[in-house]
Tab-separated table of C-alpha atoms and ligand atoms in Angstrom:
chain	number	residue	atom	x	y	z
A	1	MET	CA	0.008	0.013	0.004
A	2	ASN	CA	3.087	2.165	-0.331
A	3	ARG	CA	1.927	4.530	-3.010
A	4	LYS	CA	3.925	7.300	-4.567
A	5	ILE	CA	3.865	10.574	-2.654
A	6	ARG	CA	2.673	13.530	-4.686
A	7	VAL	CA	3.890	16.991	-3.716
A	8	SER	CA	1.501	19.848	-4.425
A	9	PRO	CA	2.895	23.361	-3.939
A	10	SER	CA	0.233	25.941	-3.089
A	11	ILE	CA	0.846	29.208	-4.945
A	12	LEU	CA	-0.649	31.140	-2.034
A	13	SER	CA	2.922	31.776	-0.867
A	14	ALA	CA	4.262	32.515	-4.343
A	15	ASP	CA	5.344	36.016	-5.358
A	16	PHE	CA	2.393	37.226	-7.402
A	17	THR	CA	4.471	39.885	-9.098
A	18	CYS	CA	6.335	37.058	-10.805
A	19	LEU	CA	3.878	34.208	-10.680
A	20	ARG	CA	5.064	32.687	-13.944
A	21	GLU	CA	8.658	32.380	-12.692
A	22	ASP	CA	7.553	30.951	-9.363
A	23	VAL	CA	5.285	28.379	-10.991
A	24	LEU	CA	7.955	27.328	-13.462
A	25	SER	CA	10.493	27.092	-10.648
A	26	VAL	CA	8.427	24.552	-8.688
A	27	GLU	CA	7.643	22.670	-11.888
A	28	LYS	CA	11.367	22.393	-12.582
A	29	ALA	CA	12.011	21.479	-8.953
A	30	GLY	CA	9.885	18.360	-9.286
A	31	ALA	CA	6.375	19.289	-8.132
A	32	ASP	CA	3.668	16.801	-9.170
A	33	GLU	CA	0.800	19.255	-9.382
A	34	LEU	CA	-0.124	22.845	-8.400
A	35	HIS	CA	-2.491	23.515	-5.500
A	36	LEU	CA	-4.694	26.545	-6.131
A	37	ASP	CA	-6.288	28.053	-3.029
A	38	VAL	CA	-9.487	29.817	-4.056
A	39	MET	CA	-11.022	31.963	-1.300
A	40	ASP	CA	-14.213	34.033	-1.470
A	41	GLY	CA	-13.904	36.209	1.637
A	42	HIS	CA	-17.112	34.603	2.932
A	43	PHE	CA	-16.439	30.934	3.576
A	44	VAL	CA	-13.032	32.037	4.877
A	45	PRO	CA	-11.966	35.525	5.988
A	46	ASN	CA	-9.471	35.925	3.114
A	47	ILE	CA	-9.915	36.598	-0.632
A	48	SER	CA	-7.421	35.126	-3.090
A	49	PHE	CA	-8.165	34.538	-6.784
A	50	GLY	CA	-10.627	32.843	-9.110
A	51	PRO	CA	-10.978	31.181	-12.517
A	52	VAL	CA	-9.190	34.000	-14.399
A	53	VAL	CA	-5.918	33.115	-12.690
A	54	VAL	CA	-6.519	29.369	-13.145
A	55	ARG	CA	-7.016	29.930	-16.909
A	56	ALA	CA	-3.824	31.977	-17.112
A	57	LEU	CA	-1.791	29.342	-15.264
A	58	LYS	CA	-3.109	26.652	-17.584
A	59	LYS	CA	-1.318	28.418	-20.442
A	60	ILE	CA	2.091	28.475	-18.769
A	61	THR	CA	2.477	25.146	-16.974
A	62	ASN	CA	2.181	21.469	-17.774
A	63	LEU	CA	1.496	20.623	-14.141
A	64	PRO	CA	-2.011	19.361	-13.354
A	65	LEU	CA	-3.980	22.117	-11.615
A	66	SER	CA	-5.736	21.093	-8.424
A	67	ALA	CA	-8.141	23.716	-7.059
A	68	HIS	CA	-9.069	23.902	-3.381
A	69	LEU	CA	-12.306	25.824	-3.237
A	70	MET	CA	-12.818	27.666	0.029
A	71	ILE	CA	-16.063	29.192	-1.133
A	72	THR	CA	-19.610	29.128	0.213
A	73	HIS	CA	-21.305	28.155	-3.076
A	74	PRO	CA	-19.150	25.637	-4.995
A	75	ARG	CA	-22.164	24.500	-7.069
A	76	LYS	CA	-22.467	27.985	-8.567
A	77	TYR	CA	-18.838	28.144	-9.765
A	78	ILE	CA	-17.918	24.527	-10.438
A	79	GLU	CA	-18.414	24.716	-14.245
A	80	GLU	CA	-16.202	27.794	-14.438
A	81	PHE	CA	-13.345	26.022	-12.693
A	82	ILE	CA	-13.778	22.965	-14.897
A	83	GLN	CA	-13.689	25.175	-18.013
A	84	ALA	CA	-10.639	27.010	-16.675
A	85	GLY	CA	-8.616	23.813	-16.943
A	86	CYS	CA	-8.521	22.202	-13.518
A	87	SER	CA	-7.578	18.498	-13.459
A	88	ALA	CA	-8.866	18.099	-9.916
A	89	ILE	CA	-11.141	20.184	-7.715
A	90	ALA	CA	-11.858	19.827	-4.002
A	91	PHE	CA	-14.646	21.621	-2.170
A	92	HIS	CA	-15.550	21.753	1.512
A	93	LEU	CA	-18.197	19.530	2.955
A	94	GLU	CA	-18.912	22.490	5.260
A	95	SER	CA	-19.960	24.625	2.275
A	96	GLU	CA	-23.482	24.799	0.869
A	97	GLY	CA	-25.095	22.682	-1.810
A	98	ASP	CA	-25.605	19.026	-2.716
A	99	PRO	CA	-22.177	17.387	-2.603
A	100	LEU	CA	-23.161	14.418	-4.763
A	101	SER	CA	-24.335	16.573	-7.655
A	102	ILE	CA	-21.115	18.622	-7.523
A	103	ILE	CA	-18.979	15.462	-7.454
A	104	GLU	CA	-20.973	14.036	-10.353
A	105	THR	CA	-20.560	17.220	-12.442
A	106	MET	CA	-16.807	17.085	-12.024
A	107	GLN	CA	-16.436	13.424	-12.846
A	108	ARG	CA	-18.730	13.690	-15.884
A	109	ASN	CA	-16.262	16.296	-17.184
A	110	GLY	CA	-13.205	14.172	-16.521
A	111	VAL	CA	-12.138	16.159	-13.460
A	112	LYS	CA	-11.060	14.376	-10.276
A	113	ALA	CA	-13.464	15.130	-7.450
A	114	GLY	CA	-12.272	15.800	-3.939
A	115	LEU	CA	-13.932	16.647	-0.645
A	116	VAL	CA	-12.252	18.733	2.054
A	117	ILE	CA	-12.935	18.831	5.761
A	118	ASN	CA	-11.804	21.365	8.374
A	119	PRO	CA	-9.800	20.457	11.487
A	120	ASP	CA	-12.951	20.426	13.636
A	121	THR	CA	-14.998	18.242	11.296
A	122	GLY	CA	-14.939	14.508	12.040
A	123	VAL	CA	-14.271	11.949	9.320
A	124	GLU	CA	-17.657	10.297	10.003
A	125	VAL	CA	-19.333	12.919	7.853
A	126	VAL	CA	-17.395	11.902	4.742
A	127	LYS	CA	-18.311	8.237	5.100
A	128	PRO	CA	-21.274	8.409	2.673
A	129	TYR	CA	-19.004	9.895	-0.026
A	130	LEU	CA	-15.890	7.769	0.298
A	131	LYS	CA	-16.860	5.439	-2.545
A	132	LYS	CA	-17.738	8.330	-4.850
A	133	ILE	CA	-14.811	10.723	-4.506
A	134	ASP	CA	-11.355	10.501	-6.082
A	135	PHE	CA	-9.524	12.022	-3.105
A	136	LEU	CA	-10.058	13.430	0.356
A	137	LEU	CA	-8.295	16.573	1.548
A	138	LEU	CA	-7.842	16.879	5.290
A	139	MET	CA	-7.089	20.340	6.625
A	140	SER	CA	-4.324	20.563	9.227
A	141	VAL	CA	-4.926	24.270	9.747
A	142	TYR	CA	-8.101	26.377	9.693
A	143	PRO	CA	-8.364	27.471	6.081
A	144	GLY	CA	-7.756	31.077	5.036
A	145	PHE	CA	-4.040	31.716	5.351
A	146	ALA	CA	-0.663	30.177	4.657
A	147	ALA	CA	2.112	29.787	7.254
A	148	GLN	CA	-0.037	28.653	10.187
A	149	GLU	CA	0.917	26.062	12.790
A	150	PHE	CA	0.237	22.397	11.978
A	151	ILE	CA	-2.669	20.897	13.963
A	152	SER	CA	-1.641	17.323	14.812
A	153	ASP	CA	-5.232	16.149	15.412
A	154	VAL	CA	-5.182	15.393	11.672
A	155	ILE	CA	-2.995	12.306	12.269
A	156	PRO	CA	-5.711	10.046	13.790
A	157	LYS	CA	-8.086	11.308	11.094
A	158	ILE	CA	-5.760	10.166	8.316
A	159	LYS	CA	-5.455	6.759	9.975
A	160	LYS	CA	-9.209	6.445	10.314
A	161	VAL	CA	-9.756	7.259	6.639
A	162	LYS	CA	-7.144	4.707	5.605
A	163	VAL	CA	-9.077	2.043	7.536
A	164	LEU	CA	-12.391	3.052	5.991
A	165	ALA	CA	-11.024	3.505	2.451
A	166	PRO	CA	-7.521	2.002	2.078
A	167	GLU	CA	-7.334	2.797	-1.653
A	168	LEU	CA	-8.398	6.427	-1.447
A	169	ASP	CA	-5.882	9.196	-2.119
A	170	VAL	CA	-5.565	11.287	1.029
A	171	ALA	CA	-4.170	14.824	0.857
A	172	VAL	CA	-3.107	16.930	3.818
A	173	ASP	CA	-3.004	20.724	3.729
A	174	GLY	CA	-1.620	23.254	6.243
A	175	GLY	CA	1.561	23.641	8.215
A	176	ILE	CA	3.425	20.897	6.344
A	177	ASN	CA	7.184	21.238	6.474
A	178	ASP	CA	10.308	19.185	7.186
A	179	ARG	CA	9.250	18.801	10.859
A	180	THR	CA	5.669	17.682	10.245
A	181	VAL	CA	5.666	15.824	6.934
A	182	ASP	CA	6.924	12.448	8.168
A	183	SER	CA	4.056	12.047	10.574
A	184	VAL	CA	1.385	12.576	7.908
A	185	ILE	CA	3.101	10.213	5.453
A	186	GLU	CA	3.469	7.607	8.147
A	187	ALA	CA	-0.211	7.902	8.921
A	188	GLY	CA	-1.059	7.186	5.266
A	189	ALA	CA	-1.376	10.512	3.430
A	190	ASN	CA	-0.028	10.455	-0.132
A	191	ILE	CA	-0.660	14.004	-1.388
A	192	ILE	CA	1.334	16.664	0.445
A	193	VAL	CA	0.226	20.285	0.048
A	194	SER	CA	2.601	22.994	1.086
A	195	ALA	CA	2.859	26.751	0.504
A	196	SER	CA	5.220	28.572	2.831
A	197	TYR	CA	7.756	25.777	3.323
A	198	ILE	CA	8.321	25.363	-0.401
A	199	PHE	CA	8.155	28.989	-1.536
A	200	SER	CA	10.289	30.359	1.299
A	201	SER	CA	12.967	27.748	0.730
A	202	SER	CA	16.180	28.788	-0.976
A	203	ASP	CA	16.382	25.280	-2.465
A	204	ARG	CA	12.947	24.360	-3.725
A	205	LYS	CA	14.194	21.159	-5.252
A	206	TYR	CA	15.409	19.968	-1.864
A	207	ALA	CA	12.191	21.164	-0.161
A	208	ILE	CA	10.024	19.184	-2.584
A	209	LYS	CA	12.215	16.137	-2.269
A	210	ARG	CA	12.067	16.398	1.539
A	211	LEU	CA	8.270	16.500	1.425
A	212	ARG	CA	8.249	13.076	-0.222
A	213	GLY	CA	9.467	11.752	3.103
A	214	LYS	CA	12.771	10.472	4.386
A	215	GLN	CA	14.502	8.425	1.724
B	1	DX5	C1	-4.955	27.390	3.759
B	1	DX5	C2	-4.664	26.774	2.408
B	1	DX5	C3	-3.396	26.046	2.361
B	1	DX5	C4	-2.205	26.944	2.629
B	1	DX5	C5	-1.059	26.101	3.093
B	1	DX5	O1	-6.145	28.029	3.713
B	1	DX5	O2	-5.693	25.894	2.057
B	1	DX5	O3	-3.237	25.402	1.098
B	1	DX5	O4	-1.863	27.697	1.540
B	1	DX5	O5	-0.041	26.966	3.513
B	1	DX5	P1	1.148	26.461	4.422
B	1	DX5	O6	1.760	25.287	3.725
B	1	DX5	O7	2.069	27.634	4.489
B	1	DX5	O8	0.572	26.121	5.740
B	2	ZN	ZN1	-5.305	24.605	0.256
């Protein structure tokens, strides 16, 4: 069950005045996909970017684009993100709308469907969806900002999910760095999202390699 670890840099900590260079630098440094944190200022206190930026990134990188929607109404915007070129999209189970219809819309369009839960949401609530989704994203910080402290309560949650759905891809997002990554990999996570650790590193190639776990 030792599957390949995928490293997913979140551009939230990139330098937006030279986004192209920053994206190409993590692509060259070995990233497996790009994590795009979309925030509406309503579901979370912060506002980031929307489909316009996703569409622009699609033109400059070959990396698969994985959107993390921190928005109240994912149903309303899902088609736009699909059209913008996302390969995968995850939305919060704490947001509004019928999760199954959103998941179905994505998969019908060839997009991988993910659900996200916050640190204070138990994994029990995702049980009815585990057979339908392509991946589960577990938050290890409260969403809204990069560079927050890792919340270790995510570890037992990863383990629980791996018992319920051993084959499911499990992503972890928030506070992942060289001090915290081994514990999430050991628990069973195989998609590692990281913003500040990668983008603040002077050696992004090393940072990405380190996030694949101790070799
Ligand atoms: C938080 C975002 C995360 C965040 C991670 O709302 O969903 O993807 O950018 O940032 P770090 O890795 O710095 O904790
Ligand atoms: Zn995220």
